């Protein structure tokens, strides 16, 4: 990550105070949409022909004594609450000048009073439209449901659906484990309690916005896809989720148990300069974010995806790896769409400055040996054959893409196919010309095509040089497929080649590129290399 802006961490350019945002009167809002909720009356605005309600609180502010506590109900408000500006994003590192791939993961203002959501709807009526809840990614330390990237306007307008995006606690405020070993009786995974609270809010309130609480699709990308899987199989979410979309889920991450979190928690407390939880509750969030930045180096391992925080299998809020829940219990019968980008790992490893351009064959062989032991030379050769002229860094990127994203997704698809459960699989193959083509079809690149809102991505470097005609054609195919899945659980639509479900015989996978086509066993090389020829 780049250098964090100290000024942004301290305050951020806030046009109004939180109190002013919540009580201001928009005198130009003649005909603005209103909703009457159990919590109080609310006035929204309109954008692109759809109604939008921003900064809607779905839980109590997790501040003071509620810091590192499970999400609590919001007390509501009196009078008319203005819902025309986004709430602040969760505290997170801010990269001054943006990053060379997305351009930015989250932008000020930041505040630990961040548990708000946003709703886009064709009309706040009683039409009971399908609902899509979007959960952003960001390596568990960054991101925001308030980013223009994730505006629900296109989905609401093009698909006649209601879209919800949300902010939830990130980094140490959401993922730091402070269990009994650190004097704290509460369980972990505060991010998960936030997301569960948001789903309950949707179930109880979305009908007021024209949505159907009995037809809710939860979709997420990267860390947000792991969240989606955790929610789908969670006992507290039964009846709140009806189908899911998993975009680049990092199911290859080994999630720690409480004992496995102890060293990292101690490291964080040392970086902050406190020794107990009560003292930590008094620390301004800016110092917590600064300590997060200090953890990236010590927590990094060569050839692995970098993140200082992970969900914890605490046995209370999360009893097993989220991917396992999709093969059993209530989640087994859900409609599932899952996919990955062809070159996931290029996002972190491909660009100069990432530290991998000069990787040697010996280094990569040692990294492969972590997984394949003495078989590392044969695996290296197998990757070389799939990419003639490849360098050691290319083999490394293909390995990490497989281990963290593609192969675990294939394992899920294989498992559900064996059970006769519905699953639709895709691979995003479109390579961007940005950065002299080094990124390929990198992690996150499918997002602007899924949302179909390229104007909102004008500052994203990874779209530079993409030809507009190809871009729009591929976006139409993907955007409409997502709409179709949200509406009825199948991604097929008239503008798309037939997309059969992933089954044991065919392993049909939709390939999204300048030419879209369904292919049998598209990721067969990865599947055979990692899962064995018997699968």
Short mmCIF file of N, CA and C in Angstrom, two decimals, residues 303-454:
data_model
loop_
_atom_site.label_atom_id
_atom_site.label_comp_id
_atom_site.label_asym_id
_atom_site.label_seq_id
_atom_site.Cartn_x
_atom_site.Cartn_y
_atom_site.Cartn_z
N UNK A 303 5.16 -14.01 -1.64
CA UNK A 303 4.36 -14.86 -2.51
C UNK A 303 2.96 -15.14 -2.01
N UNK A 304 2.52 -14.40 -0.99
CA UNK A 304 1.17 -14.57 -0.47
C UNK A 304 0.43 -13.23 -0.50
N UNK A 305 -0.90 -13.30 -0.58
CA UNK A 305 -1.73 -12.11 -0.60
C UNK A 305 -1.61 -11.37 0.72
N UNK A 306 -1.30 -10.07 0.72
CA UNK A 306 -1.02 -9.38 1.98
C UNK A 306 -2.29 -8.86 2.66
N UNK A 307 -2.48 -9.20 3.90
CA UNK A 307 -3.54 -8.59 4.72
C UNK A 307 -3.21 -8.80 6.19
N UNK A 308 -3.29 -7.74 7.01
CA UNK A 308 -2.96 -7.89 8.43
C UNK A 308 -4.09 -8.43 9.29
N UNK A 309 -5.32 -8.48 8.73
CA UNK A 309 -6.46 -8.95 9.53
C UNK A 309 -7.26 -9.97 8.73
N UNK A 310 -7.83 -10.93 9.45
CA UNK A 310 -8.64 -11.98 8.84
C UNK A 310 -9.85 -12.27 9.74
N UNK A 311 -10.92 -12.79 9.18
CA UNK A 311 -11.99 -13.33 10.03
C UNK A 311 -11.43 -14.44 10.91
N UNK A 312 -12.08 -14.67 12.03
CA UNK A 312 -11.62 -15.69 12.98
C UNK A 312 -12.71 -16.73 13.19
N UNK A 313 -12.31 -17.99 13.16
CA UNK A 313 -13.24 -19.08 13.47
C UNK A 313 -13.30 -19.17 14.99
N UNK A 314 -14.20 -18.39 15.58
CA UNK A 314 -14.24 -18.29 17.04
C UNK A 314 -15.19 -19.29 17.69
N UNK A 315 -15.93 -20.05 16.86
CA UNK A 315 -16.85 -21.03 17.41
C UNK A 315 -18.15 -20.45 17.91
N UNK A 316 -18.31 -19.14 17.82
CA UNK A 316 -19.52 -18.48 18.31
C UNK A 316 -20.19 -17.73 17.15
N UNK A 317 -19.52 -16.70 16.67
CA UNK A 317 -20.08 -15.96 15.53
C UNK A 317 -19.79 -16.67 14.22
N UNK A 318 -18.70 -17.44 14.17
CA UNK A 318 -18.32 -18.16 12.96
C UNK A 318 -17.77 -19.52 13.39
N UNK A 319 -18.48 -20.58 13.01
CA UNK A 319 -18.13 -21.90 13.50
C UNK A 319 -17.29 -22.72 12.54
N UNK A 320 -17.24 -22.30 11.26
CA UNK A 320 -16.45 -23.02 10.27
C UNK A 320 -16.08 -22.07 9.14
N UNK A 321 -15.20 -22.50 8.28
CA UNK A 321 -14.84 -21.67 7.13
C UNK A 321 -16.09 -21.41 6.31
N UNK A 322 -16.32 -20.17 5.89
CA UNK A 322 -17.56 -19.86 5.17
C UNK A 322 -17.83 -20.73 3.96
N UNK A 323 -16.78 -21.15 3.23
CA UNK A 323 -17.02 -21.97 2.04
C UNK A 323 -17.67 -23.30 2.40
N UNK A 324 -17.38 -23.81 3.59
CA UNK A 324 -17.94 -25.09 4.00
C UNK A 324 -19.45 -25.01 4.21
N UNK A 325 -19.94 -23.83 4.58
CA UNK A 325 -21.38 -23.70 4.84
C UNK A 325 -22.20 -23.80 3.57
N UNK A 326 -21.57 -23.60 2.41
CA UNK A 326 -22.32 -23.63 1.14
C UNK A 326 -22.56 -25.05 0.65
N UNK A 327 -22.06 -26.03 1.39
CA UNK A 327 -22.27 -27.43 1.01
C UNK A 327 -23.16 -28.16 2.01
N UNK A 328 -23.73 -27.42 2.94
CA UNK A 328 -24.54 -28.08 3.96
C UNK A 328 -25.58 -27.12 4.52
N UNK A 329 -26.43 -27.64 5.35
CA UNK A 329 -27.41 -26.85 6.10
C UNK A 329 -28.28 -26.02 5.15
N UNK A 330 -28.71 -24.85 5.60
CA UNK A 330 -29.66 -24.06 4.84
C UNK A 330 -29.12 -23.50 3.56
N UNK A 331 -27.80 -23.34 3.45
CA UNK A 331 -27.22 -22.74 2.24
C UNK A 331 -27.14 -23.72 1.08
N UNK A 332 -27.27 -25.00 1.34
CA UNK A 332 -27.09 -25.98 0.28
C UNK A 332 -28.12 -25.82 -0.84
N UNK A 333 -29.32 -25.38 -0.51
CA UNK A 333 -30.38 -25.26 -1.51
C UNK A 333 -30.42 -23.91 -2.20
N UNK A 334 -29.54 -22.99 -1.83
CA UNK A 334 -29.56 -21.67 -2.46
C UNK A 334 -29.04 -21.73 -3.89
N UNK A 335 -29.56 -20.82 -4.72
CA UNK A 335 -28.95 -20.60 -6.03
C UNK A 335 -27.63 -19.86 -5.80
N UNK A 336 -26.57 -20.34 -6.46
CA UNK A 336 -25.24 -19.76 -6.28
C UNK A 336 -24.64 -19.47 -7.65
N UNK A 337 -24.11 -18.27 -7.81
CA UNK A 337 -23.27 -17.94 -8.96
C UNK A 337 -21.89 -17.61 -8.42
N UNK A 338 -20.85 -18.19 -9.02
CA UNK A 338 -19.49 -17.99 -8.53
C UNK A 338 -18.55 -17.83 -9.70
N UNK A 339 -17.56 -16.97 -9.55
CA UNK A 339 -16.59 -16.79 -10.62
C UNK A 339 -15.33 -16.12 -10.15
N UNK A 340 -14.39 -16.03 -11.07
CA UNK A 340 -13.07 -15.49 -10.77
C UNK A 340 -12.55 -14.81 -12.03
N UNK A 341 -11.52 -14.00 -11.88
CA UNK A 341 -10.85 -13.44 -13.04
C UNK A 341 -9.65 -14.33 -13.37
N UNK A 342 -9.28 -14.35 -14.64
CA UNK A 342 -8.23 -15.28 -15.06
C UNK A 342 -6.90 -15.00 -14.36
N UNK A 343 -6.59 -13.72 -14.13
CA UNK A 343 -5.28 -13.34 -13.59
C UNK A 343 -5.45 -12.61 -12.26
N UNK A 344 -6.13 -13.23 -11.32
CA UNK A 344 -6.45 -12.58 -10.05
C UNK A 344 -5.21 -11.94 -9.39
N UNK A 345 -4.13 -12.69 -9.27
CA UNK A 345 -3.00 -12.26 -8.47
C UNK A 345 -2.23 -11.11 -9.09
N UNK A 346 -2.45 -10.84 -10.38
CA UNK A 346 -1.74 -9.71 -11.01
C UNK A 346 -2.04 -8.40 -10.30
N UNK A 347 -3.17 -8.31 -9.66
CA UNK A 347 -3.58 -7.10 -8.94
C UNK A 347 -2.49 -6.65 -7.97
N UNK A 348 -1.88 -7.60 -7.26
CA UNK A 348 -0.86 -7.26 -6.27
C UNK A 348 0.56 -7.50 -6.76
N UNK A 349 0.74 -8.44 -7.69
CA UNK A 349 2.09 -8.92 -7.96
C UNK A 349 2.69 -8.45 -9.28
N UNK A 350 1.88 -7.92 -10.22
CA UNK A 350 2.37 -7.73 -11.58
C UNK A 350 3.13 -6.43 -11.81
N UNK A 351 2.84 -5.39 -11.06
CA UNK A 351 3.37 -4.08 -11.39
C UNK A 351 4.75 -3.86 -10.78
N UNK A 352 5.59 -3.09 -11.47
CA UNK A 352 6.88 -2.73 -10.88
C UNK A 352 6.69 -2.06 -9.53
N UNK A 353 7.54 -2.39 -8.61
CA UNK A 353 7.41 -1.85 -7.26
C UNK A 353 6.77 -2.81 -6.29
N UNK A 354 6.10 -3.85 -6.82
CA UNK A 354 5.48 -4.83 -5.94
C UNK A 354 6.49 -5.80 -5.35
N UNK A 355 7.71 -5.83 -5.93
CA UNK A 355 8.76 -6.68 -5.38
C UNK A 355 8.85 -8.05 -5.98
N UNK A 356 8.13 -8.31 -7.07
CA UNK A 356 8.12 -9.65 -7.64
C UNK A 356 8.69 -9.74 -9.06
N UNK A 357 8.94 -8.60 -9.71
CA UNK A 357 9.46 -8.62 -11.08
C UNK A 357 10.77 -9.39 -11.17
N UNK A 358 11.58 -9.34 -10.14
CA UNK A 358 12.89 -9.99 -10.17
C UNK A 358 12.87 -11.36 -9.49
N UNK A 359 11.69 -11.93 -9.29
CA UNK A 359 11.60 -13.25 -8.66
C UNK A 359 12.40 -14.28 -9.44
N UNK A 360 13.10 -15.15 -8.73
CA UNK A 360 13.90 -16.19 -9.37
C UNK A 360 13.13 -17.52 -9.40
N UNK A 361 13.60 -18.39 -10.25
CA UNK A 361 12.99 -19.72 -10.32
C UNK A 361 13.07 -20.41 -8.96
N UNK A 362 14.21 -20.25 -8.27
CA UNK A 362 14.38 -20.89 -6.96
C UNK A 362 13.36 -20.37 -5.96
N UNK A 363 13.14 -19.07 -5.94
CA UNK A 363 12.16 -18.50 -5.02
C UNK A 363 10.76 -19.05 -5.29
N UNK A 364 10.40 -19.12 -6.56
CA UNK A 364 9.06 -19.60 -6.91
C UNK A 364 8.93 -21.09 -6.62
N UNK A 365 9.98 -21.86 -6.88
CA UNK A 365 9.95 -23.28 -6.53
C UNK A 365 9.75 -23.47 -5.03
N UNK A 366 10.43 -22.65 -4.24
CA UNK A 366 10.25 -22.76 -2.78
C UNK A 366 8.83 -22.41 -2.38
N UNK A 367 8.25 -21.42 -3.04
CA UNK A 367 6.86 -21.06 -2.74
C UNK A 367 5.91 -22.19 -3.14
N UNK A 368 6.13 -22.79 -4.30
CA UNK A 368 5.28 -23.90 -4.73
C UNK A 368 5.41 -25.08 -3.77
N UNK A 369 6.61 -25.27 -3.24
CA UNK A 369 6.84 -26.38 -2.31
C UNK A 369 6.01 -26.24 -1.04
N UNK A 370 5.61 -25.02 -0.68
CA UNK A 370 4.72 -24.85 0.48
C UNK A 370 3.45 -25.67 0.31
N UNK A 371 3.00 -25.81 -0.94
CA UNK A 371 1.76 -26.53 -1.23
C UNK A 371 2.01 -27.94 -1.72
N UNK A 372 3.00 -28.10 -2.61
CA UNK A 372 3.17 -29.38 -3.30
C UNK A 372 4.38 -30.18 -2.83
N UNK A 373 5.14 -29.65 -1.89
CA UNK A 373 6.28 -30.39 -1.37
C UNK A 373 7.27 -30.76 -2.46
N UNK A 374 7.67 -32.04 -2.48
CA UNK A 374 8.68 -32.49 -3.43
C UNK A 374 8.21 -32.44 -4.87
N UNK A 375 6.91 -32.27 -5.08
CA UNK A 375 6.39 -32.19 -6.45
C UNK A 375 6.52 -30.82 -7.07
N UNK A 376 7.19 -29.88 -6.39
CA UNK A 376 7.26 -28.51 -6.88
C UNK A 376 7.86 -28.40 -8.29
N UNK A 377 8.94 -29.09 -8.65
CA UNK A 377 9.48 -28.95 -10.01
C UNK A 377 8.48 -29.35 -11.09
N UNK A 378 7.73 -30.42 -10.87
CA UNK A 378 6.74 -30.85 -11.86
C UNK A 378 5.61 -29.82 -11.98
N UNK A 379 5.21 -29.24 -10.86
CA UNK A 379 4.15 -28.22 -10.90
C UNK A 379 4.65 -26.97 -11.61
N UNK A 380 5.88 -26.57 -11.34
CA UNK A 380 6.45 -25.41 -12.04
C UNK A 380 6.44 -25.66 -13.54
N UNK A 381 6.87 -26.83 -13.96
CA UNK A 381 6.89 -27.14 -15.39
C UNK A 381 5.50 -27.14 -15.99
N UNK A 382 4.52 -27.62 -15.22
CA UNK A 382 3.13 -27.63 -15.72
C UNK A 382 2.63 -26.22 -15.95
N UNK A 383 2.95 -25.30 -15.05
CA UNK A 383 2.55 -23.90 -15.25
C UNK A 383 3.29 -23.29 -16.44
N UNK A 384 4.55 -23.61 -16.60
CA UNK A 384 5.30 -23.09 -17.75
C UNK A 384 4.67 -23.50 -19.07
N UNK A 385 4.18 -24.73 -19.14
CA UNK A 385 3.60 -25.23 -20.39
C UNK A 385 2.32 -24.48 -20.77
N UNK A 386 1.60 -23.99 -19.78
CA UNK A 386 0.36 -23.28 -20.09
C UNK A 386 0.60 -21.85 -20.53
N UNK A 387 1.82 -21.34 -20.32
CA UNK A 387 2.13 -19.97 -20.69
C UNK A 387 3.54 -19.94 -21.29
N UNK A 388 3.67 -20.26 -22.59
CA UNK A 388 5.00 -20.30 -23.21
C UNK A 388 5.74 -18.97 -23.03
N UNK A 389 7.01 -19.08 -22.72
CA UNK A 389 7.82 -17.88 -22.51
C UNK A 389 7.63 -17.23 -21.16
N UNK A 390 7.00 -17.93 -20.25
CA UNK A 390 6.69 -17.33 -18.95
C UNK A 390 7.95 -17.14 -18.13
N UNK A 391 7.92 -16.10 -17.31
CA UNK A 391 8.98 -15.81 -16.36
C UNK A 391 8.61 -16.41 -15.00
N UNK A 392 9.54 -16.49 -14.08
CA UNK A 392 9.19 -17.00 -12.75
C UNK A 392 8.02 -16.25 -12.11
N UNK A 393 7.96 -14.91 -12.29
CA UNK A 393 6.87 -14.15 -11.70
C UNK A 393 5.53 -14.55 -12.30
N UNK A 394 5.51 -14.92 -13.59
CA UNK A 394 4.26 -15.36 -14.21
C UNK A 394 3.78 -16.67 -13.61
N UNK A 395 4.71 -17.58 -13.38
CA UNK A 395 4.34 -18.85 -12.73
C UNK A 395 3.81 -18.58 -11.33
N UNK A 396 4.45 -17.67 -10.61
CA UNK A 396 3.99 -17.33 -9.26
C UNK A 396 2.58 -16.76 -9.28
N UNK A 397 2.31 -15.84 -10.21
CA UNK A 397 0.98 -15.23 -10.26
C UNK A 397 -0.09 -16.26 -10.59
N UNK A 398 0.22 -17.18 -11.51
CA UNK A 398 -0.76 -18.22 -11.84
C UNK A 398 -1.00 -19.13 -10.64
N UNK A 399 0.07 -19.46 -9.92
CA UNK A 399 -0.08 -20.30 -8.73
C UNK A 399 -0.96 -19.63 -7.68
N UNK A 400 -0.69 -18.36 -7.38
CA UNK A 400 -1.46 -17.67 -6.35
C UNK A 400 -2.91 -17.50 -6.80
N UNK A 401 -3.12 -17.17 -8.07
CA UNK A 401 -4.49 -17.07 -8.58
C UNK A 401 -5.25 -18.36 -8.37
N UNK A 402 -4.58 -19.48 -8.63
CA UNK A 402 -5.21 -20.79 -8.44
C UNK A 402 -5.47 -21.08 -6.97
N UNK A 403 -4.43 -20.94 -6.15
CA UNK A 403 -4.55 -21.35 -4.75
C UNK A 403 -5.58 -20.54 -3.98
N UNK A 404 -5.59 -19.24 -4.21
CA UNK A 404 -6.42 -18.37 -3.39
C UNK A 404 -7.83 -18.23 -3.93
N UNK A 405 -7.99 -18.27 -5.26
CA UNK A 405 -9.29 -17.96 -5.86
C UNK A 405 -9.86 -19.11 -6.71
N UNK A 406 -9.19 -19.43 -7.81
CA UNK A 406 -9.81 -20.30 -8.81
C UNK A 406 -10.07 -21.72 -8.30
N UNK A 407 -9.08 -22.35 -7.71
CA UNK A 407 -9.24 -23.75 -7.30
C UNK A 407 -10.24 -23.92 -6.16
N UNK A 408 -10.21 -23.07 -5.11
CA UNK A 408 -11.27 -23.21 -4.10
C UNK A 408 -12.67 -22.99 -4.66
N UNK A 409 -12.80 -22.07 -5.64
CA UNK A 409 -14.11 -21.88 -6.28
C UNK A 409 -14.51 -23.12 -7.05
N UNK A 410 -13.54 -23.73 -7.74
CA UNK A 410 -13.83 -24.98 -8.45
C UNK A 410 -14.21 -26.09 -7.49
N UNK A 411 -13.54 -26.15 -6.34
CA UNK A 411 -13.90 -27.16 -5.34
C UNK A 411 -15.34 -27.00 -4.89
N UNK A 412 -15.76 -25.75 -4.68
CA UNK A 412 -17.14 -25.52 -4.30
C UNK A 412 -18.09 -25.94 -5.42
N UNK A 413 -17.76 -25.56 -6.65
CA UNK A 413 -18.61 -25.94 -7.78
C UNK A 413 -18.68 -27.45 -7.93
N UNK A 414 -17.52 -28.12 -7.78
CA UNK A 414 -17.50 -29.58 -7.88
C UNK A 414 -18.36 -30.21 -6.78
N UNK A 415 -18.21 -29.71 -5.55
CA UNK A 415 -18.97 -30.27 -4.44
C UNK A 415 -20.46 -30.11 -4.61
N UNK A 416 -20.88 -28.92 -5.05
CA UNK A 416 -22.31 -28.69 -5.24
C UNK A 416 -22.83 -29.49 -6.43
N UNK A 417 -22.02 -29.65 -7.47
CA UNK A 417 -22.45 -30.45 -8.61
C UNK A 417 -22.67 -31.91 -8.20
N UNK A 418 -21.77 -32.43 -7.38
CA UNK A 418 -21.93 -33.81 -6.91
C UNK A 418 -23.20 -33.98 -6.08
N UNK A 419 -23.61 -32.94 -5.39
CA UNK A 419 -24.82 -32.98 -4.58
C UNK A 419 -26.08 -32.69 -5.39
N UNK A 420 -25.90 -32.30 -6.65
CA UNK A 420 -27.06 -31.92 -7.45
C UNK A 420 -27.62 -30.57 -7.08
N UNK A 421 -26.78 -29.69 -6.50
CA UNK A 421 -27.22 -28.36 -6.08
C UNK A 421 -26.89 -27.35 -7.17
N UNK A 422 -27.71 -26.33 -7.33
CA UNK A 422 -27.49 -25.38 -8.43
C UNK A 422 -26.28 -24.49 -8.20
N UNK A 423 -25.44 -24.35 -9.22
CA UNK A 423 -24.32 -23.40 -9.19
C UNK A 423 -23.98 -23.04 -10.63
N UNK A 424 -23.80 -21.75 -10.87
CA UNK A 424 -23.37 -21.25 -12.18
C UNK A 424 -21.98 -20.65 -12.02
N UNK A 425 -21.05 -21.03 -12.90
CA UNK A 425 -19.67 -20.60 -12.80
C UNK A 425 -19.27 -19.75 -13.99
N UNK A 426 -18.35 -18.82 -13.76
CA UNK A 426 -17.83 -17.99 -14.85
C UNK A 426 -16.36 -17.70 -14.62
N UNK A 427 -15.66 -17.36 -15.69
CA UNK A 427 -14.30 -16.84 -15.61
C UNK A 427 -14.24 -15.57 -16.45
N UNK A 428 -13.73 -14.51 -15.85
CA UNK A 428 -13.58 -13.23 -16.55
C UNK A 428 -12.20 -13.21 -17.19
N UNK A 429 -12.16 -13.22 -18.53
CA UNK A 429 -10.91 -13.35 -19.27
C UNK A 429 -10.45 -12.07 -19.95
N UNK A 430 -11.25 -11.04 -19.90
CA UNK A 430 -10.90 -9.82 -20.64
C UNK A 430 -9.67 -9.16 -20.02
N UNK A 431 -8.63 -8.96 -20.83
CA UNK A 431 -7.38 -8.37 -20.35
C UNK A 431 -7.34 -6.89 -20.67
N UNK A 432 -7.03 -6.09 -19.68
CA UNK A 432 -6.91 -4.66 -19.90
C UNK A 432 -5.55 -4.33 -20.51
N UNK A 433 -5.50 -3.35 -21.43
CA UNK A 433 -4.21 -2.92 -21.96
C UNK A 433 -3.45 -1.99 -21.01
N UNK A 434 -4.08 -1.58 -19.93
CA UNK A 434 -3.43 -0.65 -18.99
C UNK A 434 -2.13 -1.24 -18.46
N UNK A 435 -1.20 -0.36 -18.11
CA UNK A 435 0.11 -0.77 -17.58
C UNK A 435 0.81 -1.74 -18.53
N UNK A 436 0.78 -1.42 -19.82
CA UNK A 436 1.43 -2.24 -20.86
C UNK A 436 0.98 -3.70 -20.84
N UNK A 437 -0.27 -3.90 -20.44
CA UNK A 437 -0.83 -5.24 -20.44
C UNK A 437 -0.40 -6.12 -19.29
N UNK A 438 0.35 -5.59 -18.32
CA UNK A 438 0.85 -6.42 -17.22
C UNK A 438 -0.27 -6.94 -16.32
N UNK A 439 -1.37 -6.20 -16.24
CA UNK A 439 -2.43 -6.60 -15.32
C UNK A 439 -3.24 -7.78 -15.84
N UNK A 440 -3.35 -7.91 -17.17
CA UNK A 440 -4.19 -8.97 -17.71
C UNK A 440 -5.62 -8.82 -17.23
N UNK A 441 -6.25 -9.96 -16.92
CA UNK A 441 -7.61 -9.96 -16.36
C UNK A 441 -7.47 -10.04 -14.84
N UNK A 442 -7.11 -8.90 -14.24
CA UNK A 442 -6.73 -8.88 -12.83
C UNK A 442 -7.94 -8.85 -11.90
N UNK A 443 -7.67 -9.13 -10.65
CA UNK A 443 -8.65 -9.01 -9.56
C UNK A 443 -9.33 -7.64 -9.64
N UNK A 444 -10.63 -7.61 -9.49
CA UNK A 444 -11.47 -6.40 -9.50
C UNK A 444 -11.83 -5.91 -10.89
N UNK A 445 -11.20 -6.39 -11.95
CA UNK A 445 -11.43 -5.81 -13.27
C UNK A 445 -12.85 -6.05 -13.76
N UNK A 446 -13.52 -7.08 -13.28
CA UNK A 446 -14.89 -7.35 -13.74
C UNK A 446 -15.91 -6.38 -13.17
N UNK A 447 -15.56 -5.66 -12.11
CA UNK A 447 -16.55 -4.85 -11.39
C UNK A 447 -17.23 -3.79 -12.25
N UNK A 448 -16.51 -2.96 -13.00
CA UNK A 448 -17.22 -1.96 -13.81
C UNK A 448 -18.10 -2.57 -14.89
N UNK A 449 -17.76 -3.78 -15.35
CA UNK A 449 -18.59 -4.45 -16.34
C UNK A 449 -19.86 -4.99 -15.68
N UNK A 450 -19.75 -5.48 -14.47
CA UNK A 450 -20.92 -5.98 -13.75
C UNK A 450 -21.89 -4.84 -13.45
N UNK A 451 -21.37 -3.71 -12.97
CA UNK A 451 -22.23 -2.59 -12.61
C UNK A 451 -22.64 -1.76 -13.83
N UNK A 452 -21.92 -1.88 -14.92
CA UNK A 452 -22.29 -1.15 -16.13
C UNK A 452 -22.33 0.35 -15.94
N UNK A 453 -21.34 0.89 -15.21
CA UNK A 453 -21.34 2.32 -14.89
C UNK A 453 -19.94 2.91 -15.05
N UNK A 454 -19.40 2.82 -16.26
CA UNK A 454 -18.01 3.20 -16.49
C UNK A 454 -17.73 4.66 -16.17
#
